[in-house]
Each structure stands twice: as structure tokens, then as C-alpha cells.
Coordinates of C-alpha atoms and ligand atoms in Angstrom, one line a residue:
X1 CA -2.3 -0.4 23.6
X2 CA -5.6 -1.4 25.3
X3 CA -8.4 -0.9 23.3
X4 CA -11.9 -0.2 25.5
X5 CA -15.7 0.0 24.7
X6 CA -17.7 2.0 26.8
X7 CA -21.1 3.6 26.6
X8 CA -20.4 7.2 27.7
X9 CA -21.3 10.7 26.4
X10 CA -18.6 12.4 24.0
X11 CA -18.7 15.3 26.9
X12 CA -18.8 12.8 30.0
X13 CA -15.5 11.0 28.4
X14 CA -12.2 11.8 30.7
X15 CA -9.7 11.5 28.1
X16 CA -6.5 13.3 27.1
X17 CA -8.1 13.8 23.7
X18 CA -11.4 13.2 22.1
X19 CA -11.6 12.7 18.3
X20 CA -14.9 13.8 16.4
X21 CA -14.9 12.6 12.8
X22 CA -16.8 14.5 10.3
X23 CA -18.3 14.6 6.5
X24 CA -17.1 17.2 4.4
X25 CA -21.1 17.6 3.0
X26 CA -22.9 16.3 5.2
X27 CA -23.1 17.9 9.1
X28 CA -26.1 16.3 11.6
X29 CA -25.8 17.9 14.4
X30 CA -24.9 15.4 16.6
X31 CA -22.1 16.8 18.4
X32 CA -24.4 20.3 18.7
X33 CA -24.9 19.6 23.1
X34 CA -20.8 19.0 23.5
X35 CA -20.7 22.4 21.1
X36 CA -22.6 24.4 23.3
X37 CA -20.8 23.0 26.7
X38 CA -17.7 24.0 25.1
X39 CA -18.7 27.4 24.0
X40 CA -19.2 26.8 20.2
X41 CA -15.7 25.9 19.5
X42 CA -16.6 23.9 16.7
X43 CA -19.0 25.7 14.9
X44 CA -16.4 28.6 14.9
X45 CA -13.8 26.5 13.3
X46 CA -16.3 25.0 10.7
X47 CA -18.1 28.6 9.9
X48 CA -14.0 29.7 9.3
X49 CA -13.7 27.0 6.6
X50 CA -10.5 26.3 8.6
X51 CA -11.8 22.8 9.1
X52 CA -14.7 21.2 6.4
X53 CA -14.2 17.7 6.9
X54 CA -12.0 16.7 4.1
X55 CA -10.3 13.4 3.8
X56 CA -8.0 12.9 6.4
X57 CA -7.8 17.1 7.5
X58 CA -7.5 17.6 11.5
X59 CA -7.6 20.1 13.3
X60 CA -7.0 20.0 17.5
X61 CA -8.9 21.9 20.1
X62 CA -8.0 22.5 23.6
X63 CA -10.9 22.9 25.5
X64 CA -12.5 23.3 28.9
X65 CA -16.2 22.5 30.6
X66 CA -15.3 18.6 29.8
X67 CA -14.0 16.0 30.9
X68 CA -11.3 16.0 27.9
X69 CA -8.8 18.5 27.8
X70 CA -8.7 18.1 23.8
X71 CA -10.9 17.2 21.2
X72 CA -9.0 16.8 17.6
X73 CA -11.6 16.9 14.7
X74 CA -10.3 14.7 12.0
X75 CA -12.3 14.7 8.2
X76 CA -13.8 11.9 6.4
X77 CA -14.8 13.6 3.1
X78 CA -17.6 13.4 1.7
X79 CA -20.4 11.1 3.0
X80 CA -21.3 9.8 0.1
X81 CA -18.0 8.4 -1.1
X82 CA -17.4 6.8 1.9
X83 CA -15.1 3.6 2.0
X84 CA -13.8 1.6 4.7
X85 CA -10.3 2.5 3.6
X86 CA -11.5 5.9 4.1
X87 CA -11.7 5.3 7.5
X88 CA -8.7 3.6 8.2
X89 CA -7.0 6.5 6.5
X90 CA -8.7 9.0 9.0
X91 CA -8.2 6.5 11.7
X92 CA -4.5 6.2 11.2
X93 CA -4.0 10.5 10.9
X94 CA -5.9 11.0 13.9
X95 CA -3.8 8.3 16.2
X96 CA -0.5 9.2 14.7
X97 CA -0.7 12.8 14.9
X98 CA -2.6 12.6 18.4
X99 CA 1.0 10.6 19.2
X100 CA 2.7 13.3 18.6
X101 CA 1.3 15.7 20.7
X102 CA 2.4 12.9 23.2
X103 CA -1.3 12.3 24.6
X104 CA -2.2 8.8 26.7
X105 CA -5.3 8.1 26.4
X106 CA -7.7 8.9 23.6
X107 CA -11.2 8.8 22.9
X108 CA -13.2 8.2 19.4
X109 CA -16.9 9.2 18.7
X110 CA -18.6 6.6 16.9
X111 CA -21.7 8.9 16.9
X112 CA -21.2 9.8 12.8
X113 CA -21.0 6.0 11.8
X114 CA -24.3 5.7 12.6
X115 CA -25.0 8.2 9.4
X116 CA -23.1 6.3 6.7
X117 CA -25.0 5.8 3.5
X118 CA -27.3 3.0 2.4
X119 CA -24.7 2.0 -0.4
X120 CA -21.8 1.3 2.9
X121 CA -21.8 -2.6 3.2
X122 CA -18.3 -4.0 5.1
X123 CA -18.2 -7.0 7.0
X124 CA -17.0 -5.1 10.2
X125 CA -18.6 -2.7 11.9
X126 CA -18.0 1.0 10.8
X127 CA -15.7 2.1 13.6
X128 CA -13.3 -1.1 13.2
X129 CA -11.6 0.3 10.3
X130 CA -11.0 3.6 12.0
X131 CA -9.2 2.0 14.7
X132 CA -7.4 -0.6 12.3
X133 CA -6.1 2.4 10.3
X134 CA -5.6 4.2 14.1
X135 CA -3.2 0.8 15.5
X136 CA -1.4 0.5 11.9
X137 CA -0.4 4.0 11.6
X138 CA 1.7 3.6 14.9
X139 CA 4.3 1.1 13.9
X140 CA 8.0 2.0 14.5
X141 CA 10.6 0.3 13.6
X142 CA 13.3 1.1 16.2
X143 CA 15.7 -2.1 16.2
X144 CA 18.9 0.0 15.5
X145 CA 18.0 3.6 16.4
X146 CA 15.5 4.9 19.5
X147 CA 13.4 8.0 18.1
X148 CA 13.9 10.9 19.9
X149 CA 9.9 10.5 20.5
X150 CA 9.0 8.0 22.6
X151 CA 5.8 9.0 23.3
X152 CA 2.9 6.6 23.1
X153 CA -0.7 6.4 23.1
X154 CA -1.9 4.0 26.4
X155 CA -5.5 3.4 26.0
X156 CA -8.0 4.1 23.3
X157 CA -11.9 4.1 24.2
X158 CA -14.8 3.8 21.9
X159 CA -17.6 5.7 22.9
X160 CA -20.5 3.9 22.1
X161 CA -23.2 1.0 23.1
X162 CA -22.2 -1.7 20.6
X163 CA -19.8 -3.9 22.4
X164 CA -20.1 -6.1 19.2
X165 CA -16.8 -4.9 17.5
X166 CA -14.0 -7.9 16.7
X167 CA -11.4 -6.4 18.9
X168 CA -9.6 -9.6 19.8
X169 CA -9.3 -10.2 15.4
X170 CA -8.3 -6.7 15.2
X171 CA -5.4 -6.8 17.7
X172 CA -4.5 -10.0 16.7
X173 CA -4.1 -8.7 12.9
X174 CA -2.3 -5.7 14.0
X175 CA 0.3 -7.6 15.7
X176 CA 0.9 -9.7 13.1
X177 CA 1.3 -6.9 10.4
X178 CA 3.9 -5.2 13.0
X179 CA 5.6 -8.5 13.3
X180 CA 6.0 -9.2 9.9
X181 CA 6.9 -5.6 9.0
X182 CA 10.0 -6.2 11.8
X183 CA 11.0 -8.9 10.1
X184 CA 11.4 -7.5 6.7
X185 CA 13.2 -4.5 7.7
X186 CA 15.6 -6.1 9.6
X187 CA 18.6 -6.1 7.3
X188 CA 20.2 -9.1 5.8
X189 CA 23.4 -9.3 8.2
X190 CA 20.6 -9.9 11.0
X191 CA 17.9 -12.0 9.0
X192 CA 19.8 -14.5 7.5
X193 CA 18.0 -17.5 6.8
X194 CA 18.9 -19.4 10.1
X195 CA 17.7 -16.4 11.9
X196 CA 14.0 -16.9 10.1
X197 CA 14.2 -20.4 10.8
X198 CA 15.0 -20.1 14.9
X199 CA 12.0 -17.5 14.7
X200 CA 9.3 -19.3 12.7
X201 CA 10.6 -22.1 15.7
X202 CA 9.5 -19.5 18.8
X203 CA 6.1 -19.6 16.9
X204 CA 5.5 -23.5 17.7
X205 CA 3.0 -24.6 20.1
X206 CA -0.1 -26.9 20.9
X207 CA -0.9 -26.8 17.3
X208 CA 2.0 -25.4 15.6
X209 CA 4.7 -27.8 14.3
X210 CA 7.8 -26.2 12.7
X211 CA 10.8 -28.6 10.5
X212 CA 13.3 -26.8 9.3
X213 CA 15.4 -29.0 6.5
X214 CA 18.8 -28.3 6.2
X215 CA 21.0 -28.3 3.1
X216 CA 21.6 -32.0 3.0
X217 CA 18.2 -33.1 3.6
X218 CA 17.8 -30.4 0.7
X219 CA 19.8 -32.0 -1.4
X220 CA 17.9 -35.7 -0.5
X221 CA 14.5 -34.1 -1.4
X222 CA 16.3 -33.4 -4.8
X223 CA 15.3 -29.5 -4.5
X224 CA 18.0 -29.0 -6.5
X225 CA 16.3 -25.3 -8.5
X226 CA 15.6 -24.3 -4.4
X227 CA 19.4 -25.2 -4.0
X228 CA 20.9 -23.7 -6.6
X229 CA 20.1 -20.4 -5.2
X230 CA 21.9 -21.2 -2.1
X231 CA 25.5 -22.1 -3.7
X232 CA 26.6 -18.5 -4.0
X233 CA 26.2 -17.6 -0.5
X234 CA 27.9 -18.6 2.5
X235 CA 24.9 -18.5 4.5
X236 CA 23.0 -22.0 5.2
X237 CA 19.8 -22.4 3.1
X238 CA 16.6 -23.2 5.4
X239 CA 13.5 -24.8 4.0
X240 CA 11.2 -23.8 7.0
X241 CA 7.8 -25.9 7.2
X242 CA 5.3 -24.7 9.6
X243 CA 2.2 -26.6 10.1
X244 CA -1.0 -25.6 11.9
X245 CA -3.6 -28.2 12.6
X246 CA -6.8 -26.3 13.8
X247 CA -9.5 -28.6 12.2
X248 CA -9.9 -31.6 9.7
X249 CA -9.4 -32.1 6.2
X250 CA -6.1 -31.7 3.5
X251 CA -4.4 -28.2 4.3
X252 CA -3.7 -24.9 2.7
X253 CA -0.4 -24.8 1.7
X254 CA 1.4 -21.0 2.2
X255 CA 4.3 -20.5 0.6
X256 CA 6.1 -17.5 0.9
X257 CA 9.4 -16.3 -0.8
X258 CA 12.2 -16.1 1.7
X259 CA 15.1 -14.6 0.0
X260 CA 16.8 -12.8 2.8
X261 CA 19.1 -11.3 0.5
X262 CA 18.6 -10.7 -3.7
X263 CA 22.0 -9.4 -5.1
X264 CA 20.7 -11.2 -8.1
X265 CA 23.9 -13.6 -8.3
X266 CA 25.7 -14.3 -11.1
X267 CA 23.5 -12.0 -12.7
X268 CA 23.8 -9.1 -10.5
X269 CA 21.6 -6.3 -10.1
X270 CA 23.1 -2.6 -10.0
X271 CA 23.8 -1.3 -7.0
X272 CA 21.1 1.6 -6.8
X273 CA 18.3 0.9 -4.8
X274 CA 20.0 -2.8 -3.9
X275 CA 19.9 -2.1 -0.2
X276 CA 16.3 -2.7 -0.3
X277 CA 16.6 -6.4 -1.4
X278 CA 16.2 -7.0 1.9
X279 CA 12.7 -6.9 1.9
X280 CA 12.5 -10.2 -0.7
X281 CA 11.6 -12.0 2.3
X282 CA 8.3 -10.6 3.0
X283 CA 6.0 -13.6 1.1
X284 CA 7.6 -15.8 3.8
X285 CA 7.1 -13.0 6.7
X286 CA 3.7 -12.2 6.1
X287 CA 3.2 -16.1 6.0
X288 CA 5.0 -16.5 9.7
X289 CA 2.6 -14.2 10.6
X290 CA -0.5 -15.4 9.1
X291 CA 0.1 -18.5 10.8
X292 CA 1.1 -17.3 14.2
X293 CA -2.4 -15.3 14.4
X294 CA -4.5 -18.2 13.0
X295 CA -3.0 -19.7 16.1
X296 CA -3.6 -17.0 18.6
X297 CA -7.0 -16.9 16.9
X298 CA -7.0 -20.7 17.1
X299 CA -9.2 -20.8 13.9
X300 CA -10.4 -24.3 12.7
X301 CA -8.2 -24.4 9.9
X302 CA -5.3 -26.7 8.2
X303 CA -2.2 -24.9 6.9
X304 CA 1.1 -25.7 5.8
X305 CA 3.6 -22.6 5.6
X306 CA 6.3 -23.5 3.5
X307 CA 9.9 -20.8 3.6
X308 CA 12.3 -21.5 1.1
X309 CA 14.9 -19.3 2.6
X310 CA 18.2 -18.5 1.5
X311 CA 20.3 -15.6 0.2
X312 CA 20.8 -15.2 -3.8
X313 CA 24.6 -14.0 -3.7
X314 CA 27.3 -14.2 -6.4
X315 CA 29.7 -16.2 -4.6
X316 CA 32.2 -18.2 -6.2
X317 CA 30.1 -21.4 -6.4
X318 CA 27.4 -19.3 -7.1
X319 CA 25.1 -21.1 -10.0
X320 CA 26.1 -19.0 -13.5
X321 CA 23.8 -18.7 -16.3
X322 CA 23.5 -21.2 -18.6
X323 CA 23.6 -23.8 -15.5
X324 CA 20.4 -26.8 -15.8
X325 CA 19.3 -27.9 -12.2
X326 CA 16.2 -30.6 -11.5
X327 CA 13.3 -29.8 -9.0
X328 CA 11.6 -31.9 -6.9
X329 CA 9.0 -32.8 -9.3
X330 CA 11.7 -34.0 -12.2
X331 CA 11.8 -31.3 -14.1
X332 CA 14.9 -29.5 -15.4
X333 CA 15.1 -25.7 -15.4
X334 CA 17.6 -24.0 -17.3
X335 CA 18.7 -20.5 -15.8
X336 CA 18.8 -18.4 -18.1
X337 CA 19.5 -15.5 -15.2
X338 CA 20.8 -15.9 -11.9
X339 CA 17.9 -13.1 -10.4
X340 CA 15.3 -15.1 -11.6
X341 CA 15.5 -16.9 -8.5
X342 CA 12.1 -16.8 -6.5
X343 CA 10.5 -18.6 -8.7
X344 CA 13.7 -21.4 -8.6
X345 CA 12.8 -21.4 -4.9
X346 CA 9.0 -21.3 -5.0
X347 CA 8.4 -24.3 -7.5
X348 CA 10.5 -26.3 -5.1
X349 CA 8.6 -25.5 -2.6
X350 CA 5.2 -25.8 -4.2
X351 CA 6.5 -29.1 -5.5
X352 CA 7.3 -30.5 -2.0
X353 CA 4.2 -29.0 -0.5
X354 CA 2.0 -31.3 -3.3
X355 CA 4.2 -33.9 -2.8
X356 CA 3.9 -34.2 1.1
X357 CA 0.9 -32.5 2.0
X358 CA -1.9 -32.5 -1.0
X359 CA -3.1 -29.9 -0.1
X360 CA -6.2 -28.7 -1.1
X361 CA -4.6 -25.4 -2.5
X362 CA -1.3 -23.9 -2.9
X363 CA -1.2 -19.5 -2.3
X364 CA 2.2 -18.3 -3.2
X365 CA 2.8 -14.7 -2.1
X366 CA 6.2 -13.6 -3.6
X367 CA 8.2 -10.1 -4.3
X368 CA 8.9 -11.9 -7.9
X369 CA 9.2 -9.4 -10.5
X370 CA 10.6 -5.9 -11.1
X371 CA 7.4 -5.5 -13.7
X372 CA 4.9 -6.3 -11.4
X373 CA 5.5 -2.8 -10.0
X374 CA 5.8 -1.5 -13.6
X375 CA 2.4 -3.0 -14.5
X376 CA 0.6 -1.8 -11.1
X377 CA 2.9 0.7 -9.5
X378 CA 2.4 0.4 -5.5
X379 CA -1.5 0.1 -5.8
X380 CA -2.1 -2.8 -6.2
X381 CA -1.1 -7.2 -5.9
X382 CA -0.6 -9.0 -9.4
X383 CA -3.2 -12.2 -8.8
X384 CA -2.9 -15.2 -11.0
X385 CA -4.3 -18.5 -11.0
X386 CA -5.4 -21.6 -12.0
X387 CA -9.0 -21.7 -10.1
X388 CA -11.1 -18.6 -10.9
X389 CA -13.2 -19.7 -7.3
X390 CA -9.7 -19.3 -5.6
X391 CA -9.2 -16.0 -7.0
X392 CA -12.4 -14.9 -6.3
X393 CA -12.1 -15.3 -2.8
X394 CA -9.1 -13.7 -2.4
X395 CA -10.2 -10.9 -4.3
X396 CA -13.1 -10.4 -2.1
X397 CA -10.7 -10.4 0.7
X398 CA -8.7 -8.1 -1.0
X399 CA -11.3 -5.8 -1.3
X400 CA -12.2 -5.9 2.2
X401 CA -8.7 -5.5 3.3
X402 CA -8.1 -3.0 0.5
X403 CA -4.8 -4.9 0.0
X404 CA -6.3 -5.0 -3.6
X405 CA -5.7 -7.8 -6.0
X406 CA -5.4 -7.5 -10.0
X407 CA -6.0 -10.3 -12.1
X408 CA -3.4 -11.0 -15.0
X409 CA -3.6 -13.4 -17.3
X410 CA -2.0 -16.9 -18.2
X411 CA -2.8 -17.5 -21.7
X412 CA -1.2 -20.9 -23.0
X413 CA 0.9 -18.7 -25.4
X414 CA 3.3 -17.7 -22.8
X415 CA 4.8 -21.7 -22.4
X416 CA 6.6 -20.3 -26.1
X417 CA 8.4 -17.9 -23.8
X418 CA 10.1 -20.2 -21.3
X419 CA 10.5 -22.6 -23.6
X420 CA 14.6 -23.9 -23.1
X421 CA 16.1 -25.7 -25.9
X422 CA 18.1 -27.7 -23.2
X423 CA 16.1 -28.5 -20.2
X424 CA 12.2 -29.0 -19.4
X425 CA 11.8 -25.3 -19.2
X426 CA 13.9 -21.9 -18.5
X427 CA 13.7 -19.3 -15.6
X428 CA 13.2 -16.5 -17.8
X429 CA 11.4 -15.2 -21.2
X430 CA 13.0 -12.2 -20.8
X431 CA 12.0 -8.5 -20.7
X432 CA 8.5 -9.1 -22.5
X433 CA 5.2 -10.0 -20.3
X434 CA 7.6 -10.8 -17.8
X435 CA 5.3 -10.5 -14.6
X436 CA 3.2 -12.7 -16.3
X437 CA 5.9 -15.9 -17.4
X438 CA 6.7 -15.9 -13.8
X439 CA 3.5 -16.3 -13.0
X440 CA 3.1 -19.1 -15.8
X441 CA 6.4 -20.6 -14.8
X442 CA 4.9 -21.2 -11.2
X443 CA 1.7 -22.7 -12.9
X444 CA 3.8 -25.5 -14.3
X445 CA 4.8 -26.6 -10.8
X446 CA 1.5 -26.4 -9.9
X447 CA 0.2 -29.5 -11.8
X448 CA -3.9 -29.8 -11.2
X449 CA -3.5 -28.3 -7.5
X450 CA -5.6 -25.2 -7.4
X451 CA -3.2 -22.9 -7.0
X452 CA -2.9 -18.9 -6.9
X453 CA -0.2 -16.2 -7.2
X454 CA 0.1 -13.1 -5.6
X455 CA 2.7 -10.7 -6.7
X456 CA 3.5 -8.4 -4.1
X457 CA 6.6 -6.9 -5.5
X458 CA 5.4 -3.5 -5.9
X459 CA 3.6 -3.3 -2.7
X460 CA 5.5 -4.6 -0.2
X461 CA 7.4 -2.1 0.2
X462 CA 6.6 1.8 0.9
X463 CA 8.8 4.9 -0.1
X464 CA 6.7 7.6 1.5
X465 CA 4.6 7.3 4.5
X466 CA 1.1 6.4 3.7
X467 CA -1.8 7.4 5.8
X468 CA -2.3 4.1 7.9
X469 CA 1.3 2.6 6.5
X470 CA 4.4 4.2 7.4
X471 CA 7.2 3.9 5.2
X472 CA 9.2 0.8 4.8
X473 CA 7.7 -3.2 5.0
X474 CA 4.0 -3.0 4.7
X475 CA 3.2 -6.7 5.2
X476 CA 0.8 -6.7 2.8
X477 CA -0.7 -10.0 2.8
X478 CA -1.1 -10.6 6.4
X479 CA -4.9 -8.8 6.6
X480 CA -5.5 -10.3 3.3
X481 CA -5.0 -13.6 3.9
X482 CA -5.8 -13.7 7.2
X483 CA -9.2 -12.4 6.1
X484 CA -9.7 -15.0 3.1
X485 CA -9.2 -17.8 6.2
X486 CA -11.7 -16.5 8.4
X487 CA -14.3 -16.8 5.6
X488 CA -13.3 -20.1 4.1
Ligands
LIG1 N1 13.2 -9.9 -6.1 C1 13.2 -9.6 -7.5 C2 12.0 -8.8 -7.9 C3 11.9 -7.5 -7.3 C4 12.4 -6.4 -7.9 C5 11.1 -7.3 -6.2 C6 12.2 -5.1 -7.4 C7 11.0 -6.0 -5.6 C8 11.5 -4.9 -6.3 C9 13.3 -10.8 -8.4 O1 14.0 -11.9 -7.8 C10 13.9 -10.5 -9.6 O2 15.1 -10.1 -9.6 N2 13.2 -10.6 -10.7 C11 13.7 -10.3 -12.0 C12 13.4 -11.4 -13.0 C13 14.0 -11.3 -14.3 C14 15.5 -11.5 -14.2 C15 13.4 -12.3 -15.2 C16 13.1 -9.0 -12.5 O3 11.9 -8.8 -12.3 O4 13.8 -8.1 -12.9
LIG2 MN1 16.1 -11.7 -8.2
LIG3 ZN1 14.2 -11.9 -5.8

């Protein structure tokens, strides 16, 4: 979609549709001249109480003595509780249901931004979340079946004189989220791990170098807690490295968990709900995609990516329970279960990324536990961490991108729960403070590296369509940290 500024008049505007947001408290008359053109339209819908302005209500007009031929009113609440997220809520219901009525070009009055209240501080400007919450809202996934509606929106104008609005970051974001939300619902069958790999390849460039290390060159690393995920499945593991050199100094390292496919193994998981597995690739997606807009954004940044990928299948080499494997760093893990695997992957990764790269920090964004979404339901990231000045800054991105972040702890104690009376340390403490021992399990691979954890089990993933996040993969993550990058 092409996304204009121009400094035009809501009633000068030739548009298919025009969208006026509005308070639910709080009217200043500022669309009072394009009322009166169009015959009081909108103070008869407002004096009805058909439309007041509440989150996210809309109502569409079809009118005449303007240049538009509609004008969709679309509600913000009230004024004073405000939020950016607000915005991209109202954003994304007025672009997706404006899509529906199967208009081309659109039109958004930026006029009421200019009333927000003294306590609205964001980064952006006002109307940038609108239209964030407007592009994200339109994502289809449409790999396997057309929709019947293929109607879509061609060019969406901002009315307004501030051409100072990041509209190059916010595409650039956008099409990252959509391309890591295609990745992650693209079933198993066609996102194996050697299809990941040949994809994080087409993302190589100028400053993009991508390795991809194959099962033997696996086994020479001595990634043998990575590998031991692999032996079930008849699918090739891929340990996919991606590096991005945009400036000077030791790198970020990204790890993302790539498990195209967790049946859980040995250990298997039920069937209900075991279709959606699929989506325990989405750490290594939405770090694909972080790093193929950092490089369309060419920001001055190091980063390593690193994508342990593989399935976690119960073949009949599959690793069993009980089974003691070595990582790269020496230590021996005793797997206790067979579905504990992302963190078997991870450390291997984390281990190879310190090893290699020292990087100044290690982020790991995972879908690692079942209790993370017990903890936080599908509000909300589980952080951990060993550097509370990491974590901060990814909490303040996480509040900016309302991808929101909550902090969990790793007291000492929980080294008693994977303790093994075998190896160095087991993959699993069980049921209790599980979210949590993963977390702590992952801290012991990442030595005195600052490191941090994000969780993103219960979010990655939506049941019901959400106002700016249809249901399905919500590549949460990619705003996040592609918003914790341009600050650092
Ligand atoms: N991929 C799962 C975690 C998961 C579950 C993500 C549900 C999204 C939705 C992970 O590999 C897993 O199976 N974790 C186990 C660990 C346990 C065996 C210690 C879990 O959380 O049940
Ligand atoms: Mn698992
Ligand atoms: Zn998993």
C-alpha cells in the first residue's frame, strides 16, 4: 500500500473514504465546517448516541458536497485515557473494516491528534500508531486458500502539514511482522528446517552474511544437546547464522528458537491442539525478520542471528529420556523429557554465539514453556535476565511497542530444581516454577554474557482476531526488538 502525506482540507480530500476519529468525552469542533458542507450528518449521528466515540466503534457515512464519497467515523474513547495502543486499535478497525466495503483509497484526519492530553508522551508522532494498527490489521495469510475477498486498500493519505512522520520505519516494520507471521503459519510439511535455511539465505546481501551448518559440522562443534533434538526426525537439522555488519564494535547476538515441528518426541505431547506446534519456530522468524529490516533500514548496528532449527519428532532414533548429551560449552544435560527441547537447542546456540562471536549480549526469544501462558495468559512476554540495564531497555521498548514484557525472577534457589544426579544439569524440574527453570536453565549457558529471555510462548500465537492482530502468528518480537535497536 502507498502511504501519502499531504496538507489538504478533510472536505477538499478526493478519497473513496475519509476516516474522522473521535473522543468519547471530549468533542472540539473541529470537523464543524465539513459538518455543515455535508448537511450535519455527523452531529445527527452523535445527537442519536448511535455513535459516541467509544474504543474502536465505527460508524460509515455516505455522503455528498465532498470530494469523498464516504467518511467512516471510528471511536477512540475517552480522551483522557488515551494510549498509543489505543490508536493502533482504532487504526487497525477502521482499515480492516474500510477493506471490506472494498474501498481503494482512504483518507485519515489527523486534526484530533492535535488535542491529546498533556500526560500523552510516545516517541512517534500521534498519528503513526493509527496507521501501524491500520497496515497490521490487513495481513492475510492466503498460501493455501484465496479468500473469496480480494479486495484491497491502494493508497492511504494523511491529511495534515507534518511531513515529519517515520513512514519508511513504519513500512519497513510492517513488512517484517507480515513476513514473519508467513513464516510461522506455514505448516511444518513446508517449513522444514532446510526450507528456513534457503530463506534466511534470500535475505543476504551487502551486509548480510548467512552460514548455515549442517549436521556434521554440528556434530564437530560438539552441539550435541542442539543435536539430540534432531535424531528423531528425518528432516536435516540447520544451524542458520546470519550476520549483519552495519557499524563497529562486538555484536548482539539473536537467537531465536526454530523448532519447525514440536511433537515433543519421546515424550510426546497429546494430540489436541498439536497442530499448532508449528508455530515453535517464531523466536527464529521474528529474528529473520528483525535482521532483514535492520538491513533495509541499514541501521549502524552489529548482530548475529543464530537459528537452531530442527524438528523434535519421536522417531526411532529419537533421543528417550533418561539419555545425557554434552553442549558446546562441556556441559552434560540429562533429559529428563524429550519436550523440553528449546532450551536443548538454545543453550547450544547461546554457547556457540559466546564462543564465536562475544558478543556484547545474547536476547533469546523462544515459545519455551506451556506455563509461560499459564502465568501471563496471551498479555504479555515472560522477561528474564541476567543485566537489569538489558531488561530495562527492552522493557521500555516493550512498552512502546505494547509487545509488553513481565519480569520473572531467577532466584539462585531454582539451580536445586535442575539439579541431575548424573550429568552437569537436567532439562527439566518439572511441573513447579517451570517457566521460570527454563529461564534459569538458559542463564547457565549464559556464563557472565549479559543475557536476556523473552518468553513468547503465550503470545505468539492468537486464537481470536485481535483489533490490529488477526488470528494466527503475531510475530511478536519483531516491533519490539526492532524498536530496542533503533535506540541502542
Ligand atoms: N514448545 C513448547 C512450549 C509451548 C507450549 C509453546 C505451548 C507454545 C504453546 C516447549 O517445547 C515445551 O514443550 N515445553 C514443555 C517443557 C516441560 C516438558 C518441562 C512445557 O512447557 O510443557
Ligand atoms: Mn517441547
Ligand atoms: Zn518446543
Amino acid at each position: 500500500m502507498n502511504i501519502l502525506i499531504k496538507n489538504i482540507s478533510e472536505e477538499g480530500i478526493k478519497a473513496d473514504a475519509l476516516i474522522l476519529p473521535f473522543f468519547e468525552d471530549y468533542s472540539p469542533d473541529i470537523y464543524s465546517d465539513l459538518d455543515s458542507i455535508i448537511g450535519g450528518l455527523i452531529r445527527r449521528i452523535i445527537n442519536s448516541k448511535e455513535f459516541t466515540g467509544k474504543q474502536n466503534q465505527s460508524s460509515l457515512l455516505h455522503v455528498r458536497n465532498i470530494n469523498s464519497d464516504r467518511i467512516l467515523l471510528i471511536g477512540l474513547g475517552k480522551q483522557s485515557e488515551i494510549t498509543s495502543d489505543r490508536m493502533r486499535q482504532a487504526g487497525g478497525r477502521a482499515f480492516f473494516s474500510l477493506r471490506e466495503t472494498g474501498v481503494k483509497d482512504i483518507a485519515v484526519s489527523s486534526k484530533l491528534f492535535e488535542h491529546l492530553p498533556k500526560s500523552f508522551i510516545a516517541s512517534q508522532k500521534p498519528v503513526f500508531y493509527f496507521i501501524e494498527g491500520g497496515l497490521l490489521s490487513l495481513y492475510k495469510f492466503e498460501k493455501y486458500r484465496k479468500s473469496e475477498n480480494n479486495k484491497e486498500i491502494k493508497t492511504a493519505t494523511i491529511l495534515g502539514s507534518d511531513k515529519d512522520i517515520a513512514l519508511k520505519w513504519l513500512q519497513t516494520v510492517v513488512n517484517a511482522v507480515n513476513f514473519a507471521k508467513d513464516l510461522i503459519n506455514t505448516p511444518s510439511n513446508d517449513m522444514t528446517p532446510a526450507v528456513l535455511s534457503d530463506l534466511a539465505k534470500s535475505i543476504s546481501g551487502k551486509k548480510v552474511k548467512v552460514k548455515v551448518l549442517e549436521r556434521k559440522d554440528i556434530e564437530k562443534e560438539g552441539m550435541g544437546a542442539y543435536l539430540s533434538v534432531s535424531k528423531g526426525s528425518a528432516e536435516p537439522p540447520k544451524f542458520i547464522v546470519v550476520e549483519y555488519k552495519g557499524g563497529k564494535g562486538d555484536p548482539l547476538a539473536l537467537v531465536g528458537k526454530s523448532i519447525t515441528f514440536d511433537s515433543g518426541g519421546i515424550s510426546l505431547k497429546p494430540a489436541e491442539g498439536m497442530e499448532k506446534m508449528k508455530y515453535d519456530m517464531s523466536g527464529g522468524a521474528s529474528v529473520l525478520a528483525v535482521i532483514k529490516a535492520v538491513s533495509e533500514l541499514d541501521l549502524a548496528v552489529n548482530i548475529v542471528g543464530i537459528l537452531p532449527a530442527t524438528e523434535n519428532l519421536p522417531g526411532g532414533s529419537a533421543s528417550k529420556p533418561g539419555d545425557i548429551v554434552k553442549s558446546i560449552t562441556g556441559k552434560t544435560i540429562e533429559i529428563i523429557n524429550t519436550d523440553a527441547e528449546g532450551r536443548l537447542a538454545l543453550a547450544d546456540a547461546m554457547g556457540y554465539a559466546i564462543k564465536y562471536y562475544k558478543p556484547k549480549a545474547v536476547i533469546d526469544i523462544a515459545t519455551l514453556t506451556g506455563a509461560c501462558s499459564v502465568a501471563l495468559g496471551s498479555e504479555a512476554i515472560a522477561i528474564m535476565g541476567n543485566n537489569t540495564e538489558l531488561m530495562g531497555k527492552l522493557k521500555k521498548a516493550s512498552e512502546e511497542t505494547y509487545e509488553r514484557a513481565w519480569q520473572m525472577p531467577l532466584y539462585d534457589e531454582y539451580k536445586d530444581y535442575i539439579k541431575s544426579d548424573a550429568a552437569d544439569i537436567k532439562n527439566s524440574g518439572g511441573k513447579n516454577g517451570s517457566l521460570v527453570t527454563a529461564g534459569y536453565f538458559l542463564k547457565e549457558f549464559a556464563g557472565d554474557t549479559p543475557w536476556v529471555h523473552l518468553d513468547i510462548a503465550g503470545t505468539a500465537w492468537n486464537d481470536k482476531d485481535k483489533p490490529y492482530m488477526p488470528k494466527g502468528a503475531t510475530a511478536i518480537g519483531v516491533r519490539l526488538l526492532l524498536t530496542f535497536l533503533k535506540e541502542v
